[in-house]
């Protein structure tokens, strides 16, 4: 996370995206379009009903009692005084219609703006309305809808803009006094769906306007930045205006400008921000009846060259903290590799890791040495030379993060190497015989590591390091894994020292055979015939398969095709338990274990597991591993009881098939992070035993 945070900081040093007012040009004037949300909106009922669900506005009738929506918009500070309004449109989004009748909804202008959405009621609503200003015939189906409607309110908005700049409306349906329930819900300004809020869309222009404001970015504290402003006069007369360039509202430049008719003036100004942070940069023109502006919010960053100084010391301190651990781990690693090589152990799956560690450990030391060399040129480092400061920082940054990567890789690899050495040491160093005869040292292995001297009385260990690899299938939209995740399962398997991969591609034999065990939970999409054949061949040739099902409604039929001839079949049932469950009978606990089976060796006594799934039918050589409690029973899709209480239905089984092994479990949910990870936590002792048995490590 620290590395990511620093990377983000450095990324931000080279750019950002400013926000600005949108401007568009017409044939005669520079026009602007603004979309204003209401300051107040509500609806009132003639019946006296008060709706506290503020996200909606109702218009229509409730058994002859009108339901009327009110909206208020404030244009002040949004549209400059002296502007000419070209058009004004009221926009509303309808999301529900209760009824099936066609409405003719009219919008009226309200002259008295002295009302509040919190206190407005039918009895105190303004009475001085004008209109209708415009109307819309609205025909919608009953139920949820998704429709937008507009009303032209230009003339009324122009009049209100010339007075107090506040505009109010109400909406009225022609069905308002029909004795039925029929009303339309529109989205209000309090809806969580921001794009659906009511809007007053106004297009306007001013005779003299700020056409554009451009700022050279990125901006850094203490470094001059350029600001470019274009001012246009779209009128027919020469006009005198005053131009202001403001930073956070404080004028930086003031200039009197004379603009000829139909002309544009472009100004270039310099701004030196003195501190990092967010700034509002405003270009404004003021004159007789003229007031127009554009504001952009920009980010000023720390001077990067000053930042490089700070980062250099940050990375150096980080490196100095981790370096002793790095050196100690690397020394232990090389010593262990050396001993394994003397014993002729093939590093196998760890060969690439060991080579990577050696290469990057040396690279870490080289980067740190380069950093020290450059830093020790004190005069240059402290001179403020920009390029040189950056170069020093780059070397220590690389050394710092490489050191962390190497430590993490050694911590992953070293325990496996040390465990291997413990296993082979008795073979490699047998006791000295009575005549003190010795065997000369033999060398083997494919890892280059320092070696000095010979070891006597030593035999070669015919041993290759293998990392068990597990493949989790996610190519069939597995429901529980995609909804709840499977972090707990993956981390637990990795803690065994295994490598875990996830596949989203179709299953093929060539891919499956690369893995020691495959985990297949209930597929949401059907297994293809080719995939079933590949899985069966994989097991028959010595592979290991952990396959999990689901309760009768969702059980994939392809799983039983996959298991044909193994002695295990999923049943289209659901395990239930009225007495022992996690809240519902169909969320039963299970806890009867076959203690004569190696799979259950990691399950503690009196251990209870969360379960949600089906039952299994076993025949032939298949062995049961887990059963439901005596209070458990199973039902089918029709509700028929398939297993009575006391039958202890089987939910987990194991079987050998060809040269391989299969564990079958009736619950895919049990492997997921569902229910705050209680399923995987309670099931892990069983899953661990099953996985170790599958790969032959049960002893």
XYZ file of C-alpha atoms in Angstrom:
699
model
C 0.000 0.000 0.000
C 2.843 2.414 0.785
C 4.367 1.774 -2.610
C 1.004 2.334 -4.277
C 0.495 5.582 -2.377
C 3.894 6.896 -3.438
C 3.236 5.851 -7.032
C -0.016 7.781 -6.986
C 1.754 10.866 -5.618
C 4.338 10.694 -8.394
C 1.627 10.147 -10.983
C -0.216 13.240 -9.810
C 2.948 15.271 -10.219
C 2.637 15.082 -13.980
C -0.998 16.016 -14.530
C -4.575 16.473 -13.397
C -8.003 17.068 -14.895
C -9.460 20.515 -14.057
C -13.172 21.166 -13.805
C -14.721 24.112 -15.616
C -17.907 25.748 -16.807
C -18.949 24.507 -20.276
C -19.134 27.142 -23.004
C -20.592 26.872 -26.531
C -20.688 29.374 -29.394
C -23.757 30.248 -31.501
C -23.877 32.192 -34.778
C -24.419 35.580 -33.098
C -23.639 35.199 -29.410
C -21.471 33.157 -27.121
C -24.107 31.170 -25.239
C -23.875 29.165 -22.085
C -26.148 26.445 -20.812
C -26.584 25.780 -17.115
C -28.545 23.048 -15.364
C -29.886 24.215 -11.998
C -31.313 21.925 -9.314
C -34.122 23.098 -7.019
C -33.375 24.680 -3.677
C -36.769 23.371 -2.518
C -39.125 20.740 -3.888
C -42.031 18.878 -2.330
C -45.588 17.775 -3.010
C -48.773 18.534 -1.142
C -52.090 16.718 -0.921
C -55.533 18.272 -0.856
C -56.454 15.531 1.613
C -53.950 16.929 4.097
C -51.623 13.910 3.860
C -47.938 14.705 4.459
C -45.358 12.505 2.717
C -42.034 12.212 4.534
C -40.405 10.276 1.704
C -38.570 13.294 0.364
C -37.104 11.518 -2.651
C -40.358 11.746 -4.661
C -42.860 14.257 -6.037
C -46.454 13.164 -6.683
C -48.791 14.681 -9.290
C -52.330 13.350 -9.810
C -55.411 12.394 -7.835
C -56.220 10.345 -4.775
C -59.944 9.631 -5.011
C -60.704 13.163 -6.185
C -58.203 14.906 -3.912
C -55.432 16.637 -5.867
C -51.737 15.877 -5.409
C -49.589 18.784 -6.543
C -45.779 19.188 -6.816
C -43.902 22.432 -6.063
C -40.352 23.353 -7.138
C -38.201 26.432 -6.467
C -34.993 27.461 -8.283
C -32.516 30.241 -7.437
C -30.795 31.801 -10.463
C -28.754 34.303 -8.453
C -25.014 33.736 -8.642
C -25.491 31.232 -11.445
C -26.564 33.503 -14.288
C -24.873 36.939 -14.361
C -26.983 40.061 -14.118
C -27.622 41.556 -17.523
C -27.669 38.173 -19.228
C -30.206 37.456 -21.945
C -32.091 34.208 -21.434
C -32.504 32.380 -24.722
C -34.539 29.457 -23.384
C -35.616 27.860 -20.113
C -36.824 24.271 -19.799
C -38.166 22.435 -16.759
C -36.978 18.791 -16.788
C -38.438 16.015 -14.622
C -37.877 12.267 -14.435
C -40.878 9.958 -13.860
C -40.100 6.642 -12.189
C -43.530 5.247 -11.193
C -47.166 5.473 -12.306
C -49.959 4.286 -10.024
C -52.823 3.777 -12.444
C -53.356 3.460 -16.163
C -54.962 6.745 -17.218
C -53.419 9.408 -19.445
C -52.527 12.673 -17.674
C -52.282 16.165 -19.095
C -49.825 17.772 -16.690
C -49.518 21.558 -16.772
C -46.843 23.709 -15.182
C -47.840 26.979 -13.498
C -45.617 29.869 -12.454
C -45.760 30.834 -8.774
C -45.134 34.534 -8.051
C -44.745 34.180 -4.284
C -41.434 32.418 -3.588
C -41.791 32.717 0.171
C -42.440 29.014 0.814
C -40.317 26.146 2.136
C -40.397 22.454 1.321
C -40.438 21.687 5.066
C -43.543 23.723 5.904
C -45.583 23.863 2.694
C -49.069 22.344 3.079
C -52.273 22.525 1.024
C -53.785 25.140 3.300
C -50.790 27.546 3.170
C -49.701 27.192 -0.465
C -49.147 30.376 -2.526
C -52.254 31.607 -4.344
C -50.726 34.000 -6.880
C -49.988 31.642 -9.776
C -49.908 32.311 -13.508
C -50.388 29.884 -16.342
C -50.510 27.268 -17.452
C -47.080 28.010 -18.896
C -46.895 24.707 -20.798
C -48.378 21.204 -20.635
C -47.503 17.639 -21.513
C -49.786 14.717 -22.325
C -48.272 11.797 -20.431
C -49.349 8.223 -21.074
C -47.496 5.658 -18.978
C -48.120 2.020 -18.032
C -48.948 1.074 -14.471
C -45.919 0.389 -12.264
C -42.265 1.327 -12.473
C -41.339 3.493 -15.451
C -38.288 5.337 -16.734
C -39.287 8.463 -18.620
C -38.163 12.097 -18.893
C -40.444 15.073 -19.585
C -39.850 18.761 -20.282
C -41.912 21.953 -20.179
C -41.042 25.260 -21.857
C -41.027 27.966 -19.165
C -38.869 30.568 -20.937
C -41.067 33.665 -20.633
C -41.847 33.182 -16.953
C -38.187 32.554 -16.107
C -37.163 35.725 -17.969
C -39.646 37.764 -15.934
C -38.534 36.292 -12.616
C -34.856 36.722 -13.520
C -35.432 40.451 -13.982
C -36.995 40.720 -10.482
C -35.617 38.650 -7.584
C -33.943 35.865 -9.586
C -35.984 33.137 -7.830
C -38.409 30.980 -9.843
C -41.189 28.759 -8.448
C -43.537 26.345 -10.208
C -46.272 23.892 -9.403
C -47.494 20.947 -11.493
C -51.174 20.135 -11.929
C -52.896 17.140 -13.563
C -56.187 17.344 -15.444
C -57.232 14.220 -13.483
C -56.736 15.954 -10.142
C -60.411 15.779 -9.156
C -61.374 12.485 -10.792
C -62.558 10.044 -8.111
C -59.835 7.428 -8.675
C -56.305 6.666 -7.490
C -54.033 7.704 -10.333
C -50.804 9.616 -9.830
C -47.272 9.827 -11.201
C -44.152 9.893 -9.056
C -41.321 12.130 -10.244
C -37.820 12.069 -8.726
C -37.029 14.899 -6.283
C -33.733 16.635 -5.518
C -33.287 14.358 -2.484
C -33.180 11.157 -4.528
C -29.958 9.165 -4.355
C -30.070 9.007 -8.166
C -28.378 12.326 -8.891
C -28.838 12.158 -12.665
C -32.607 11.993 -12.146
C -32.926 15.160 -10.019
C -35.258 17.887 -11.327
C -33.505 20.537 -13.411
C -34.161 23.978 -14.772
C -32.069 24.072 -17.950
C -31.299 27.622 -19.059
C -29.446 28.803 -22.144
C -28.287 32.423 -21.984
C -25.706 34.888 -23.215
C -24.264 38.226 -22.200
C -23.211 40.802 -24.810
C -19.693 40.684 -23.416
C -18.581 37.372 -22.045
C -15.566 35.446 -20.876
C -15.267 32.993 -23.731
C -12.545 30.773 -22.307
C -10.151 30.350 -19.400
C -7.143 28.104 -19.928
C -4.465 27.338 -17.346
C -1.203 25.557 -18.092
C -1.176 22.507 -15.856
C 0.129 20.845 -13.777
C 0.880 23.658 -11.334
C 3.624 23.538 -8.692
C 4.233 25.813 -5.744
C 6.868 28.449 -6.433
C 6.879 27.853 -10.205
C 5.235 30.406 -12.575
C 2.171 29.215 -14.448
C 0.481 30.752 -17.480
C -3.197 31.769 -17.569
C -4.929 32.553 -20.886
C -8.289 34.357 -21.050
C -10.429 35.134 -24.114
C -13.091 37.856 -23.850
C -15.610 38.345 -26.644
C -17.996 41.153 -27.547
C -20.856 39.729 -29.600
C -22.704 43.052 -29.646
C -22.743 45.706 -32.348
C -21.212 48.527 -30.280
C -17.797 49.293 -28.808
C -17.872 48.369 -25.120
C -15.673 49.263 -22.140
C -15.255 46.609 -19.443
C -12.983 45.878 -16.500
C -11.216 42.539 -16.452
C -10.340 40.762 -13.192
C -8.217 37.664 -12.695
C -8.979 36.397 -9.198
C -7.416 33.659 -7.094
C -9.834 32.368 -4.460
C -11.841 35.566 -4.924
C -8.889 37.941 -4.441
C -7.928 40.027 -7.523
C -4.493 39.185 -8.901
C -4.806 41.389 -12.016
C -7.182 44.251 -12.873
C -7.279 45.753 -16.368
C -9.596 48.126 -18.252
C -10.342 46.891 -21.783
C -12.123 48.439 -24.762
C -13.719 45.830 -27.006
C -14.730 46.671 -30.533
C -17.983 45.305 -31.988
C -17.915 41.625 -32.859
C -14.379 41.265 -31.473
C -12.359 38.998 -29.184
C -9.495 39.940 -26.862
C -7.017 37.332 -25.598
C -5.011 38.030 -22.437
C -1.968 36.185 -21.112
C -1.203 36.427 -17.377
C 1.363 34.829 -15.083
C 0.492 33.328 -11.707
C 3.022 31.996 -9.199
C 1.176 29.902 -6.585
C 3.100 29.957 -3.317
C 1.620 26.913 -1.584
C 0.112 23.584 -2.497
C -3.648 23.042 -2.346
C -6.868 23.659 -4.262
C -7.459 27.070 -5.815
C -10.391 28.687 -7.596
C -9.136 30.722 -10.553
C -11.739 33.188 -11.857
C -11.684 35.304 -15.011
C -14.362 38.023 -14.751
C -15.519 40.998 -16.839
C -17.636 43.797 -15.350
C -19.260 46.746 -17.106
C -22.513 48.604 -17.539
C -25.086 45.797 -17.330
C -22.296 43.257 -17.807
C -21.022 40.710 -15.348
C -19.682 37.423 -16.661
C -17.104 34.993 -15.345
C -15.606 31.541 -15.627
C -14.149 29.754 -12.602
C -11.880 26.746 -12.721
C -10.753 24.724 -9.741
C -7.120 23.677 -10.022
C -4.731 21.700 -7.851
C -1.301 23.062 -6.967
C 1.221 20.420 -5.995
C 4.340 20.519 -3.904
C 7.340 21.574 -5.929
C 8.505 18.153 -7.159
C 12.144 18.946 -6.613
C 11.475 19.740 -2.975
C 9.429 16.583 -2.808
C 12.352 14.556 -4.148
C 14.434 15.632 -1.149
C 11.771 14.392 1.259
C 11.191 11.155 -0.613
C 14.927 10.444 -0.698
C 15.155 10.453 3.084
C 11.890 8.531 3.399
C 13.170 5.736 1.156
C 16.587 5.717 2.827
C 15.055 5.266 6.276
C 12.854 2.490 4.927
C 15.824 0.712 3.380
C 17.899 0.994 6.557
C 15.080 -0.594 8.549
C 14.713 -3.602 6.270
C 18.370 -4.144 5.283
C 19.411 -6.181 8.389
C 16.459 -8.541 7.904
C 17.255 -8.820 4.197
C 20.907 -9.746 4.801
C 20.081 -12.292 7.503
C 17.418 -13.993 5.401
C 19.648 -14.081 2.335
C 22.513 -15.575 4.333
C 20.193 -18.318 5.651
C 18.858 -18.936 2.151
C 22.281 -19.309 0.532
C 23.483 -21.585 3.329
C 20.417 -23.808 2.966
C 20.709 -23.933 -0.827
C 24.381 -24.802 -0.458
C 23.596 -27.748 1.818
C 20.846 -28.976 -0.476
C 23.160 -28.807 -3.477
C 25.793 -30.807 -1.626
C 23.140 -33.457 -1.070
C 22.240 -33.433 -4.755
C 18.723 -32.098 -4.213
C 17.058 -30.757 -7.344
C 15.425 -27.440 -6.462
C 12.690 -28.199 -9.005
C 9.759 -25.818 -8.657
C 11.853 -23.420 -6.568
C 14.715 -23.054 -9.048
C 13.320 -19.910 -10.647
C 12.538 -18.386 -7.251
C 16.070 -18.946 -5.978
C 17.582 -17.477 -9.144
C 15.256 -14.490 -8.918
C 16.221 -13.892 -5.294
C 19.946 -14.033 -6.047
C 19.638 -11.671 -9.030
C 17.492 -9.114 -7.250
C 19.438 -9.232 -3.992
C 22.556 -8.272 -5.936
C 20.610 -5.612 -7.832
C 19.340 -4.186 -4.534
C 22.886 -3.861 -3.241
C 24.041 -2.281 -6.512
C 21.259 0.327 -6.420
C 22.027 1.165 -2.805
C 25.743 1.532 -3.587
C 24.918 3.866 -6.483
C 22.701 5.907 -4.178
C 25.458 6.282 -1.588
C 27.948 7.285 -4.261
C 25.670 10.032 -5.581
C 24.477 11.185 -2.174
C 28.031 11.546 -0.910
C 28.637 14.182 -3.538
C 27.144 16.539 -0.984
C 27.615 19.753 -2.896
C 25.682 18.504 -5.889
C 22.935 16.910 -3.805
C 22.279 20.057 -1.795
C 22.659 22.443 -4.711
C 19.068 21.989 -5.805
C 20.082 20.674 -9.200
C 16.726 19.289 -10.311
C 17.877 16.421 -12.489
C 20.528 15.341 -10.015
C 18.092 15.411 -7.063
C 15.694 13.170 -8.955
C 18.451 10.712 -9.921
C 19.523 10.264 -6.298
C 15.933 9.581 -5.263
C 15.376 7.036 -8.032
C 18.233 4.766 -6.902
C 17.256 4.605 -3.225
C 13.586 4.146 -4.152
C 14.454 1.145 -6.308
C 16.695 -0.302 -3.590
C 13.970 0.175 -0.959
C 11.225 -1.610 -2.833
C 13.457 -4.311 -4.294
C 14.616 -5.100 -0.764
C 11.004 -5.532 0.329
C 10.243 -7.781 -2.640
C 13.294 -9.961 -1.972
C 12.429 -10.304 1.731
C 8.883 -11.393 0.892
C 10.106 -13.929 -1.669
C 12.695 -15.387 0.742
C 10.075 -15.660 3.499
C 7.971 -17.698 1.085
C 10.770 -19.961 -0.190
C 13.096 -20.450 2.792
C 10.712 -22.512 4.982
C 10.209 -24.979 2.119
C 13.952 -25.298 1.554
C 14.610 -25.779 5.268
C 11.868 -28.398 5.539
C 13.365 -30.225 2.563
C 16.802 -30.172 4.172
C 15.393 -31.743 7.326
C 13.880 -34.536 5.219
C 16.995 -35.343 3.186
C 19.685 -34.770 5.798
C 19.475 -38.318 7.260
C 19.973 -39.683 3.737
C 22.711 -37.222 2.906
C 24.670 -37.594 6.170
C 24.350 -41.200 7.389
C 26.262 -42.224 10.564
C 30.019 -42.888 10.182
C 30.752 -46.617 9.795
C 32.987 -48.514 12.226
C 36.070 -48.416 9.985
C 35.785 -44.619 9.541
C 35.491 -45.102 5.822
C 34.275 -42.008 4.040
C 32.548 -41.191 0.817
C 33.781 -38.336 -1.281
C 31.514 -35.386 -1.885
C 29.255 -35.513 -4.911
C 27.693 -32.457 -6.493
C 24.333 -32.177 -8.140
C 21.476 -29.773 -8.571
C 20.807 -26.970 -10.979
C 21.070 -23.867 -8.782
C 24.213 -21.786 -8.750
C 25.187 -21.026 -5.160
C 28.520 -20.428 -3.408
C 30.276 -23.655 -2.424
C 33.564 -24.168 -0.644
C 35.179 -27.386 0.516
C 33.936 -30.951 0.391
C 31.703 -32.952 2.653
C 32.757 -36.466 3.570
C 30.651 -39.427 4.629
C 27.882 -38.190 2.333
C 25.476 -39.915 -0.017
C 23.275 -38.360 -2.657
C 19.574 -37.774 -1.986
C 17.442 -38.540 -5.019
C 14.982 -35.753 -4.262
C 13.323 -32.993 -6.292
C 11.451 -30.160 -4.614
C 7.857 -29.987 -5.736
C 5.353 -27.257 -4.869
C 1.819 -28.590 -4.732
C -0.390 -26.639 -7.106
C -4.147 -26.210 -6.758
C -6.485 -24.918 -9.466
C -9.810 -23.289 -8.561
C -12.344 -23.220 -11.391
C -14.240 -19.967 -11.819
C -14.981 -20.362 -15.515
C -18.565 -21.494 -14.950
C -19.937 -18.526 -12.977
C -19.807 -20.381 -9.656
C -22.470 -18.575 -7.623
C -21.077 -18.647 -4.099
C -17.541 -17.741 -5.147
C -18.683 -14.811 -7.286
C -21.171 -13.502 -4.696
C -19.261 -14.032 -1.440
C -15.672 -14.575 -2.592
C -13.239 -17.311 -1.589
C -10.389 -15.411 0.062
C -10.514 -17.640 3.141
C -10.153 -20.815 1.084
C -7.321 -19.403 -1.028
C -5.351 -18.047 1.934
C -5.727 -21.277 3.908
C -4.463 -23.342 0.975
C -1.522 -20.979 0.452
C -0.683 -21.321 4.145
C -0.085 -25.014 3.445
C 2.792 -23.871 1.248
C 0.809 -24.592 -1.895
C 0.448 -22.477 -4.999
C -3.127 -21.496 -5.871
C -4.303 -20.407 -9.312
C -7.777 -19.456 -10.532
C -8.979 -20.190 -14.058
C -11.659 -18.421 -16.055
C -10.959 -20.427 -19.205
C -12.619 -23.655 -20.382
C -11.149 -26.742 -18.708
C -8.801 -28.816 -20.861
C -6.701 -31.846 -20.014
C -3.487 -30.090 -21.064
C -4.181 -27.360 -18.516
C -5.517 -29.618 -15.756
C -2.491 -31.924 -15.788
C -0.290 -29.023 -14.655
C -1.996 -29.152 -11.242
C -1.972 -31.597 -8.349
C -5.567 -30.898 -7.327
C -8.563 -29.221 -8.968
C -11.363 -27.613 -6.939
C -14.701 -27.547 -8.763
C -17.706 -26.038 -6.989
C -21.234 -26.241 -8.378
C -21.151 -24.739 -11.911
C -23.755 -22.130 -12.759
C -23.150 -22.698 -16.467
C -23.115 -26.233 -17.791
C -19.930 -28.270 -18.037
C -19.335 -29.146 -21.669
C -18.883 -32.758 -22.754
C -15.253 -31.943 -23.567
C -14.680 -30.525 -20.086
C -16.226 -33.579 -18.420
C -14.003 -35.859 -20.503
C -10.940 -33.768 -19.625
C -11.719 -33.910 -15.896
C -12.312 -37.664 -15.919
C -9.101 -38.299 -17.853
C -7.234 -36.021 -15.448
C -8.364 -38.074 -12.436
C -7.895 -41.446 -14.127
C -4.313 -40.465 -14.963
C -3.542 -39.663 -11.310
C -5.068 -36.232 -10.713
C -7.058 -35.182 -7.648
C -10.503 -33.584 -7.711
C -12.498 -31.861 -4.963
C -16.016 -31.412 -6.296
C -18.865 -29.685 -4.423
C -22.586 -29.579 -5.215
C -25.621 -27.612 -4.041
C -29.208 -28.159 -2.908
C -31.760 -29.589 -5.352
C -32.870 -26.306 -6.948
C -29.398 -25.352 -8.174
C -27.499 -28.640 -8.405
C -25.770 -28.883 -11.793
C -26.736 -32.154 -13.487
C -23.370 -32.272 -15.213
C -21.689 -33.109 -11.900
C -23.335 -36.526 -11.774
C -22.291 -37.166 -15.373
C -18.761 -36.300 -14.286
C -18.983 -38.763 -11.369
C -20.488 -41.700 -13.287
C -18.828 -44.959 -12.290
C -17.082 -43.520 -9.230
C -19.587 -44.824 -6.674
C -20.674 -41.330 -5.619
C -23.665 -39.357 -6.886
C -25.218 -36.074 -5.805
C -28.887 -36.413 -4.831
C -31.433 -33.750 -5.757
C -32.232 -33.099 -2.121
C -31.680 -30.545 0.602
C -30.336 -31.429 4.033
C -32.507 -30.072 6.852
C -32.249 -30.045 10.639
C -34.936 -28.541 12.856
C -32.870 -28.833 16.041
C -29.286 -28.072 15.106
C -28.988 -25.189 12.667
C -27.767 -21.600 12.273
C -31.215 -20.016 12.179
C -33.266 -22.035 9.690
C -33.700 -25.804 9.164
C -32.161 -25.487 5.685
C -28.983 -24.050 7.264
C -28.153 -27.159 9.295
C -25.063 -27.879 11.321
C -23.245 -31.149 10.607
C -20.806 -33.019 12.780
C -20.659 -36.829 12.472
C -17.230 -37.823 11.127
C -15.696 -41.075 9.932
C -12.723 -41.271 12.289
C -11.374 -44.281 10.386
C -10.732 -41.975 7.437
C -7.491 -39.966 7.199
C -9.419 -36.985 5.863
C -10.950 -36.244 9.273
C -7.671 -36.216 11.224
C -7.610 -32.400 11.452
C -11.224 -32.085 12.630
C -11.311 -31.550 16.426
C -13.577 -33.583 18.682
C -17.157 -32.300 18.951
C -16.546 -29.985 15.987
C -19.598 -28.427 14.322
C -19.624 -27.270 10.703
C -21.932 -24.868 8.848
C -23.693 -26.530 5.925
C -26.137 -25.702 3.145
C -26.528 -28.263 0.384
C -27.641 -31.721 -0.696
C -26.980 -35.337 0.278
C -24.876 -38.009 -1.415
C -25.528 -41.573 -2.530
C -22.489 -43.831 -2.210
C -21.921 -47.351 -3.560
C -19.025 -49.685 -4.211
C -15.636 -48.588 -2.890
C -16.711 -45.041 -2.027
C -16.374 -44.197 1.673
C -18.473 -41.773 3.651
C -16.568 -38.995 5.395
C -19.234 -36.780 6.995
C -22.891 -37.310 7.873
C -25.671 -35.119 9.222
C -26.678 -35.375 12.869
C -29.369 -37.827 14.054
C -31.820 -34.920 13.982
C -31.080 -34.263 10.301
C -33.315 -35.285 7.418
C -33.511 -34.531 3.683
C -36.310 -33.426 1.360
C -36.662 -33.288 -2.417
C -38.064 -30.588 -4.702
C -41.665 -31.711 -4.047
C -41.175 -31.523 -0.288
C -41.090 -35.290 0.122
C -38.878 -36.615 2.901
C -36.107 -38.633 1.273
C -34.162 -39.362 4.467
C -35.919 -39.579 7.817
C -34.524 -38.301 11.078
C -32.061 -40.790 12.491
C -30.774 -41.828 9.069
C -27.722 -39.551 9.332
C -27.541 -38.685 5.605
C -24.123 -38.680 3.959
C -22.869 -35.250 2.851
C -19.176 -35.940 2.126
C -17.483 -38.955 0.530
C -14.119 -40.028 -0.850
C -13.163 -42.521 -3.537
C -10.238 -43.564 -5.686
C -10.878 -43.530 -9.422
C -8.295 -44.895 -11.808
C -4.954 -43.619 -10.569
C -6.496 -40.560 -8.944
C -8.664 -39.574 -6.016
C -11.937 -37.694 -5.625
C -13.579 -36.009 -2.636
C -17.257 -35.161 -3.081
C -19.068 -32.651 -0.845
C -22.689 -31.564 -0.985
C -22.109 -27.875 -0.227
C -20.361 -25.318 -2.431
C -21.322 -22.558 -0.028
C -19.139 -24.202 2.608
C -16.012 -23.277 0.632
C -16.960 -19.604 0.272
C -16.634 -16.549 2.522
C -20.410 -16.548 3.151
C -21.890 -15.512 6.506
C -18.876 -13.496 7.670
C -16.602 -16.420 6.673
C -18.218 -18.742 9.241
C -18.733 -21.383 6.549
C -15.095 -21.609 5.454
C -13.751 -21.256 9.003
C -15.819 -24.165 10.300
C -15.252 -26.304 7.182
C -11.516 -25.710 6.786
C -10.333 -28.590 9.056
C -12.261 -30.987 6.807
C -11.160 -29.298 3.566
C -7.535 -29.323 4.722
C -7.673 -33.046 5.434
C -9.416 -33.669 2.126
C -6.830 -31.752 0.105
C -3.894 -33.467 1.819
C -5.502 -36.884 1.271
C -6.153 -36.034 -2.366
C -2.456 -35.355 -3.033
C -1.224 -38.253 -0.897
C 0.053 -36.185 2.032
C -2.402 -37.539 4.590
C 0.225 -39.209 6.760
